[in-house]
Short mmCIF file of C-alpha atoms and ligand atoms in Angstrom, two decimals:
data_model
loop_
_atom_site.label_atom_id
_atom_site.label_comp_id
_atom_site.label_asym_id
_atom_site.label_seq_id
_atom_site.Cartn_x
_atom_site.Cartn_y
_atom_site.Cartn_z
CA UNK N 1 15.11 -47.12 2.13
CA UNK N 2 18.75 -46.31 2.94
CA UNK N 3 19.89 -42.80 2.01
CA UNK N 4 22.32 -44.01 -0.64
CA UNK N 5 19.68 -46.25 -2.20
CA UNK N 6 17.23 -43.36 -2.25
CA UNK N 7 19.75 -41.12 -4.01
CA UNK N 8 20.45 -43.86 -6.54
CA UNK N 9 16.73 -44.43 -6.99
CA UNK N 10 16.20 -40.75 -7.91
CA UNK N 11 19.19 -40.86 -10.26
CA UNK N 12 17.93 -43.94 -12.04
CA UNK N 13 14.44 -42.46 -12.38
CA UNK N 14 16.02 -39.36 -13.94
CA UNK N 15 17.85 -41.62 -16.39
CA UNK N 16 14.60 -43.45 -17.10
CA UNK N 17 12.99 -40.09 -17.92
CA UNK N 18 15.41 -39.60 -20.81
CA UNK N 19 13.70 -42.36 -22.77
CA UNK N 20 10.18 -41.19 -21.93
CA UNK N 21 7.97 -39.32 -24.36
CA UNK N 22 7.34 -35.70 -23.36
CA UNK N 23 3.58 -36.24 -23.26
CA UNK N 24 4.03 -38.96 -20.59
CA UNK N 25 6.19 -36.89 -18.27
CA UNK N 26 3.36 -35.11 -16.46
CA UNK N 27 0.03 -36.21 -15.08
CA UNK N 28 -2.74 -34.25 -13.45
CA UNK N 29 -4.02 -34.64 -9.90
CA UNK N 30 -6.80 -32.38 -8.62
CA UNK N 31 -6.18 -30.04 -11.55
CA UNK N 32 -2.41 -29.70 -10.93
CA UNK N 33 0.42 -31.18 -13.03
CA UNK N 34 3.09 -33.32 -11.34
CA UNK N 35 6.09 -35.28 -12.57
CA UNK N 36 5.15 -38.86 -13.40
CA UNK N 37 8.66 -40.02 -12.58
CA UNK N 38 9.37 -38.17 -9.35
CA UNK N 39 5.93 -37.62 -7.82
CA UNK N 40 3.77 -40.53 -8.99
CA UNK N 41 0.27 -40.84 -7.48
CA UNK N 42 1.35 -43.38 -4.81
CA UNK N 43 4.04 -40.98 -3.58
CA UNK N 44 1.61 -38.07 -3.29
CA UNK N 45 -0.91 -40.33 -1.59
CA UNK N 46 1.63 -41.53 1.00
CA UNK N 47 2.87 -37.96 1.49
CA UNK N 48 -0.49 -36.96 2.94
CA UNK N 49 0.32 -39.07 6.03
CA UNK N 50 3.78 -37.58 6.47
CA UNK N 51 4.46 -37.12 10.17
CA UNK N 52 6.12 -33.77 10.67
CA UNK N 53 7.80 -32.84 13.93
CA UNK N 54 7.68 -29.53 15.69
CA UNK N 55 11.43 -29.01 15.28
CA UNK N 56 11.65 -30.05 11.61
CA UNK N 57 13.13 -27.46 9.29
CA UNK N 58 10.83 -26.89 6.31
CA UNK N 59 11.64 -24.77 3.25
CA UNK N 60 8.77 -24.08 0.88
CA UNK N 61 9.03 -22.43 -2.52
CA UNK N 62 7.13 -22.28 -5.77
CA UNK N 63 9.49 -23.76 -8.41
CA UNK N 64 12.34 -21.51 -9.52
CA UNK N 65 12.02 -19.05 -6.64
CA UNK N 66 15.43 -19.97 -5.18
CA UNK N 67 14.67 -23.24 -3.40
CA UNK N 68 18.10 -24.80 -4.03
CA UNK N 69 19.76 -21.60 -2.91
CA UNK N 70 18.03 -21.86 0.46
CA UNK N 71 18.71 -25.60 0.66
CA UNK N 72 22.41 -24.73 0.32
CA UNK N 73 22.10 -22.06 3.01
CA UNK N 74 20.24 -24.42 5.37
CA UNK N 75 22.82 -27.17 4.90
CA UNK N 76 25.60 -24.73 5.76
CA UNK N 77 23.72 -23.45 8.81
CA UNK N 78 23.07 -26.95 10.15
CA UNK N 79 26.66 -28.05 9.46
CA UNK N 80 27.92 -25.02 11.40
CA UNK N 81 25.71 -26.17 14.28
CA UNK N 82 27.19 -29.67 14.22
CA UNK N 83 24.24 -31.36 12.51
CA UNK N 84 25.04 -33.67 9.61
CA UNK N 85 22.08 -33.89 7.25
CA UNK N 86 21.65 -36.80 4.87
CA UNK N 87 22.36 -35.91 1.24
CA UNK N 88 18.83 -36.97 0.36
CA UNK N 89 16.90 -34.50 -1.85
CA UNK N 90 14.67 -32.71 0.66
CA UNK N 91 11.45 -32.41 -1.44
CA UNK N 92 8.84 -34.50 0.35
CA UNK N 93 6.86 -35.01 -2.85
CA UNK N 94 9.86 -36.93 -4.28
CA UNK N 95 10.03 -39.39 -1.37
CA UNK N 96 8.59 -42.74 -2.45
CA UNK N 97 6.56 -44.47 0.29
CA UNK N 98 9.61 -46.52 1.50
CA UNK N 99 11.71 -43.34 1.82
CA UNK N 100 8.91 -41.71 3.78
CA UNK N 101 9.06 -44.61 6.24
CA UNK N 102 12.84 -44.22 6.50
CA UNK N 103 12.69 -40.52 7.36
CA UNK N 104 10.38 -41.36 10.27
CA UNK N 105 13.42 -43.11 11.80
CA UNK N 106 15.76 -40.14 11.43
CA UNK N 107 16.71 -38.31 14.56
CA UNK N 108 15.91 -34.62 14.97
CA UNK N 109 16.51 -32.16 13.57
CA UNK N 110 15.33 -33.21 10.17
CA UNK N 111 15.29 -31.05 7.06
CA UNK N 112 12.58 -31.05 4.37
CA UNK N 113 11.33 -28.94 1.54
CA UNK N 114 8.43 -28.77 -0.86
CA UNK N 115 7.08 -27.01 -3.96
CA UNK N 116 3.53 -28.08 -3.06
CA UNK N 117 0.67 -25.58 -2.86
CA UNK N 118 0.19 -24.68 0.84
CA UNK N 119 -3.21 -26.41 0.96
CA UNK N 120 -1.52 -29.65 -0.17
CA UNK N 121 1.30 -29.61 2.37
CA UNK N 122 0.71 -32.55 4.75
CA UNK N 123 -1.61 -31.65 7.60
CA UNK N 124 0.92 -32.63 10.29
CA UNK N 125 3.10 -29.61 9.44
CA UNK N 126 0.20 -27.43 10.48
CA UNK N 127 -0.87 -29.40 13.56
CA UNK N 128 2.73 -29.63 14.83
CA UNK N 129 3.23 -25.94 14.05
CA UNK N 130 6.45 -26.79 12.21
CA UNK N 131 8.29 -23.64 11.17
CA UNK N 132 8.16 -23.02 7.44
CA UNK N 133 10.48 -20.71 5.52
CA UNK N 134 8.65 -19.64 2.37
CA UNK N 135 10.63 -18.23 -0.54
CA UNK N 136 8.99 -16.15 -3.25
CA UNK N 137 10.40 -14.41 -6.30
CA UNK N 138 8.98 -11.81 -8.65
CA UNK N 139 6.75 -13.61 -11.15
CA UNK N 140 8.49 -12.34 -14.29
CA UNK N 141 11.91 -13.74 -13.37
CA UNK N 142 10.27 -16.89 -11.96
CA UNK N 143 8.63 -17.48 -15.34
CA UNK N 144 11.91 -17.00 -17.23
CA UNK N 145 13.77 -19.33 -14.89
CA UNK N 146 11.00 -21.93 -15.22
CA UNK N 147 11.10 -21.71 -19.02
CA UNK N 148 14.83 -22.52 -19.09
CA UNK N 149 14.35 -25.23 -16.47
CA UNK N 150 11.72 -27.00 -18.58
CA UNK N 151 14.09 -27.00 -21.53
CA UNK N 152 17.08 -28.29 -19.61
CA UNK N 153 16.00 -31.22 -17.52
CA UNK N 154 14.96 -34.70 -18.58
CA UNK N 155 12.13 -35.13 -16.09
CA UNK N 156 9.84 -32.41 -17.43
CA UNK N 157 8.56 -31.96 -20.99
CA UNK N 158 10.29 -29.32 -23.10
CA UNK N 159 8.57 -25.96 -23.33
CA UNK N 160 7.38 -25.92 -26.94
CA UNK N 161 8.16 -22.24 -27.39
CA UNK N 162 8.55 -19.13 -25.27
CA UNK N 163 5.05 -17.90 -26.17
CA UNK N 164 3.45 -21.27 -25.40
CA UNK N 165 5.25 -21.51 -22.07
CA UNK N 166 4.26 -17.95 -21.21
CA UNK N 167 0.60 -18.79 -21.63
CA UNK N 168 0.96 -22.12 -19.78
CA UNK N 169 2.55 -20.34 -16.83
CA UNK N 170 -0.15 -17.67 -16.81
CA UNK N 171 -2.90 -20.29 -16.82
CA UNK N 172 -1.15 -22.48 -14.23
CA UNK N 173 -0.67 -25.34 -16.69
CA UNK N 174 2.86 -26.01 -15.39
CA UNK N 175 4.16 -28.54 -12.83
CA UNK N 176 3.01 -27.70 -9.28
CA UNK N 177 0.33 -25.39 -10.62
CA UNK N 178 -0.20 -21.67 -10.76
CA UNK N 179 2.28 -19.20 -9.26
CA UNK N 180 -0.58 -16.87 -8.45
CA UNK N 181 -2.63 -19.59 -6.75
CA UNK N 182 0.34 -20.32 -4.51
CA UNK N 183 0.90 -16.63 -3.79
CA UNK N 184 -2.75 -15.91 -3.00
CA UNK N 185 -2.85 -18.92 -0.67
CA UNK N 186 0.34 -17.91 1.15
CA UNK N 187 -0.99 -14.39 1.62
CA UNK N 188 -3.47 -15.89 4.10
CA UNK N 189 -0.60 -17.26 6.21
CA UNK N 190 1.84 -14.40 5.94
CA UNK N 191 1.37 -13.36 9.58
CA UNK N 192 1.37 -16.88 11.03
CA UNK N 193 4.05 -17.14 13.72
CA UNK N 194 5.30 -20.41 12.20
CA UNK N 195 5.76 -18.88 8.75
CA UNK N 196 8.50 -16.58 7.50
CA UNK N 197 8.33 -15.29 3.94
CA UNK N 198 11.54 -14.08 2.32
CA UNK N 199 11.94 -13.01 -1.27
CA UNK N 200 14.66 -13.93 -3.74
CA UNK N 201 15.22 -10.24 -4.32
CA UNK N 202 15.74 -9.36 -0.67
CA UNK N 203 18.22 -12.22 -0.38
CA UNK N 204 20.06 -10.82 -3.41
CA UNK N 205 20.01 -7.35 -1.82
CA UNK N 206 21.39 -8.46 1.53
CA UNK N 207 22.37 -12.09 1.85
CA UNK N 208 24.07 -11.62 5.20
CA UNK N 209 20.84 -10.31 6.70
CA UNK N 210 18.93 -13.14 5.01
CA UNK N 211 21.17 -15.85 6.49
CA UNK N 212 20.81 -14.23 9.91
CA UNK N 213 17.00 -14.15 9.65
CA UNK N 214 16.84 -17.79 8.53
CA UNK N 215 19.12 -19.01 11.34
CA UNK N 216 17.18 -17.06 13.97
CA UNK N 217 13.81 -18.20 12.65
CA UNK N 218 14.80 -21.86 13.03
CA UNK N 219 16.59 -21.17 16.35
CA UNK N 220 20.08 -22.04 15.14
CA UNK N 221 22.63 -20.10 17.08
CA UNK N 222 25.49 -18.80 14.94
CA UNK N 223 28.31 -16.33 15.56
CA UNK N 224 28.62 -13.20 13.40
CA UNK N 225 31.67 -14.82 11.83
CA UNK N 226 29.76 -17.98 10.91
CA UNK N 227 26.95 -15.93 9.38
CA UNK N 228 29.45 -13.98 7.31
CA UNK N 229 31.16 -17.17 6.12
CA UNK N 230 27.84 -18.79 5.17
CA UNK N 231 26.73 -15.68 3.25
CA UNK N 232 30.05 -15.61 1.40
CA UNK N 233 29.74 -19.28 0.47
CA UNK N 234 26.14 -18.78 -0.68
CA UNK N 235 26.51 -16.13 -3.37
CA UNK N 236 25.48 -17.27 -6.84
CA UNK N 237 29.11 -17.43 -7.95
CA UNK N 238 30.22 -19.50 -4.96
CA UNK N 239 27.29 -21.88 -5.23
CA UNK N 240 27.62 -22.26 -8.97
CA UNK N 241 31.28 -23.13 -8.54
CA UNK N 242 30.58 -25.76 -5.88
CA UNK N 243 27.50 -27.12 -7.64
CA UNK N 244 29.49 -29.69 -9.63
CA UNK N 245 29.90 -31.48 -6.31
CA UNK N 246 26.47 -30.71 -4.86
CA UNK N 247 24.33 -31.13 -8.02
CA UNK N 248 26.56 -33.13 -10.40
CA UNK N 249 25.30 -33.14 -13.99
CA UNK N 250 22.42 -30.83 -12.97
CA UNK N 251 24.57 -27.95 -11.80
CA UNK N 252 23.82 -25.73 -14.80
CA UNK N 253 20.13 -26.55 -14.52
CA UNK N 254 19.80 -25.25 -10.97
CA UNK N 255 22.43 -22.51 -11.12
CA UNK N 256 21.72 -20.78 -14.41
CA UNK N 257 22.12 -16.99 -14.20
CA UNK N 258 21.13 -15.97 -10.68
CA UNK N 259 20.08 -12.42 -11.54
CA UNK N 260 17.17 -10.11 -10.97
CA UNK N 261 15.65 -8.66 -14.15
CA UNK N 262 16.46 -11.31 -16.78
CA UNK N 263 12.77 -11.06 -17.75
CA UNK N 264 13.63 -7.92 -19.72
CA UNK N 265 15.52 -10.15 -22.17
CA UNK N 266 12.51 -12.39 -22.73
CA UNK N 267 9.14 -10.65 -22.29
CA UNK N 268 7.38 -8.86 -25.12
CA UNK N 269 5.65 -5.58 -24.32
CA UNK N 270 2.25 -7.31 -24.41
CA UNK N 271 3.38 -10.18 -22.16
CA UNK N 272 4.79 -7.73 -19.66
CA UNK N 273 1.47 -5.90 -19.61
CA UNK N 274 -0.47 -9.11 -19.20
CA UNK N 275 1.64 -10.06 -16.20
CA UNK N 276 1.22 -6.57 -14.70
CA UNK N 277 -2.53 -6.93 -14.98
CA UNK N 278 -2.51 -10.39 -13.41
CA UNK N 279 -0.35 -9.17 -10.56
CA UNK N 280 -2.67 -6.25 -9.97
CA UNK N 281 -5.72 -8.50 -10.01
CA UNK N 282 -4.30 -11.12 -7.67
CA UNK N 283 -1.78 -9.43 -5.40
CA UNK N 284 -2.10 -5.66 -5.39
CA UNK N 285 -2.79 -4.34 -1.91
CA UNK N 286 -1.61 -7.58 -0.29
CA UNK N 287 1.32 -8.00 2.11
CA UNK N 288 3.01 -10.51 -0.15
CA UNK N 289 2.49 -8.17 -3.09
CA UNK N 290 4.24 -5.38 -1.15
CA UNK N 291 7.07 -7.71 -0.15
CA UNK N 292 7.69 -8.60 -3.79
CA UNK N 293 8.31 -4.90 -4.65
CA UNK N 294 6.74 -5.41 -8.06
CA UNK N 295 7.18 -1.81 -9.19
CA UNK N 296 10.89 -1.97 -8.48
CA UNK N 297 11.67 -5.36 -9.97
CA UNK N 298 9.03 -5.86 -12.64
CA UNK N 299 8.58 -2.47 -14.31
P1 A3P W 301 17.80 -18.39 -12.83
O1 A3P W 301 17.24 -19.47 -13.69
O2 A3P W 301 17.10 -17.07 -13.03
O3 A3P W 301 19.27 -18.27 -12.92
P2 A3P W 301 15.13 -23.17 -7.76
O4 A3P W 301 16.30 -23.62 -6.94
O5 A3P W 301 13.94 -22.84 -6.93
O6 A3P W 301 14.89 -24.10 -8.87
O7 A3P W 301 15.52 -21.75 -8.37
C1 A3P W 301 16.51 -21.67 -9.34
C2 A3P W 301 16.88 -20.21 -9.54
O8 A3P W 301 17.65 -19.76 -8.41
C3 A3P W 301 17.80 -20.07 -10.75
O9 A3P W 301 17.49 -18.79 -11.30
C4 A3P W 301 19.16 -20.10 -10.11
O10 A3P W 301 20.19 -19.59 -10.89
C5 A3P W 301 18.90 -19.26 -8.87
N1 A3P W 301 19.93 -19.41 -7.84
C6 A3P W 301 20.46 -20.56 -7.36
N2 A3P W 301 21.39 -20.30 -6.44
C7 A3P W 301 21.47 -18.96 -6.32
C8 A3P W 301 22.29 -18.07 -5.53
N3 A3P W 301 23.20 -18.53 -4.69
N4 A3P W 301 22.08 -16.74 -5.68
C9 A3P W 301 21.17 -16.27 -6.55
N5 A3P W 301 20.39 -17.06 -7.33
C10 A3P W 301 20.53 -18.38 -7.22
#
């Protein structure tokens, strides 16, 4: 499938979603919800046989942890290194079987991404030891961002209410499954040499350092000047401004507020406590838990 056709295909499926009933927008596979329109069963089935290459660039993130931010950064890094990437959406779980065949023809280096649980990422990424950049975000802000995302895009069903969405998120009844299941699974890989975990919050704290780490991890050689330029072009404000071009009608959906701590405007006292308890149960004492600096960002 040619790149342009693939882009048009995604666009038309998004349009198609507008006339779909909310209850038809998700389906369950192995206990996890996926988008009927963008990740139908045949796409997920074909994805299992995806043939990764050792030098592919792979960005992994639970939804709303800053995936599009890092996609923007990666595109700028590769452009600075003279690589022109196709405009194709990088999520492998959105590539219909024909598009998966087409990417097999692309020359290296290729760029992909996924929101899939690590155990459901195609096996070839592990056997080829493809480097994976994993982005995480504190769970309270992730939940808030996800809530607004559900209410502002045609592909997913609307969150019925804040309280209902809160409990769906906590039980993992949201597309791509439970935040905590993903986090617990990534904890097992945090020291793998092919994995680098960065957090949304550390990127907010020092984007220049973040861009440098990402470029080095994927062995892209950039000058200090190029790193500075990329960091400047990747702030929330800069990306929001350019998102009309990069994300068209979906710019406000992917570039909403871009802040740390918006959860304070949404969570009730009891919900905050419930999340604190879940975090403690699942991630306290873990390396990922420490990286997320929960006490600083979620208290
Ligand atoms: P908010 O909804 O809290 O604003 P994803 O791309 O994984 O869907 O994540 C979306 C979240 O990342 C949104 O969070 C969005 O605003 C934020 N984001 C996107 N670009 C950003 C940037 N350059 N800097 C900071 N946050 C950014």
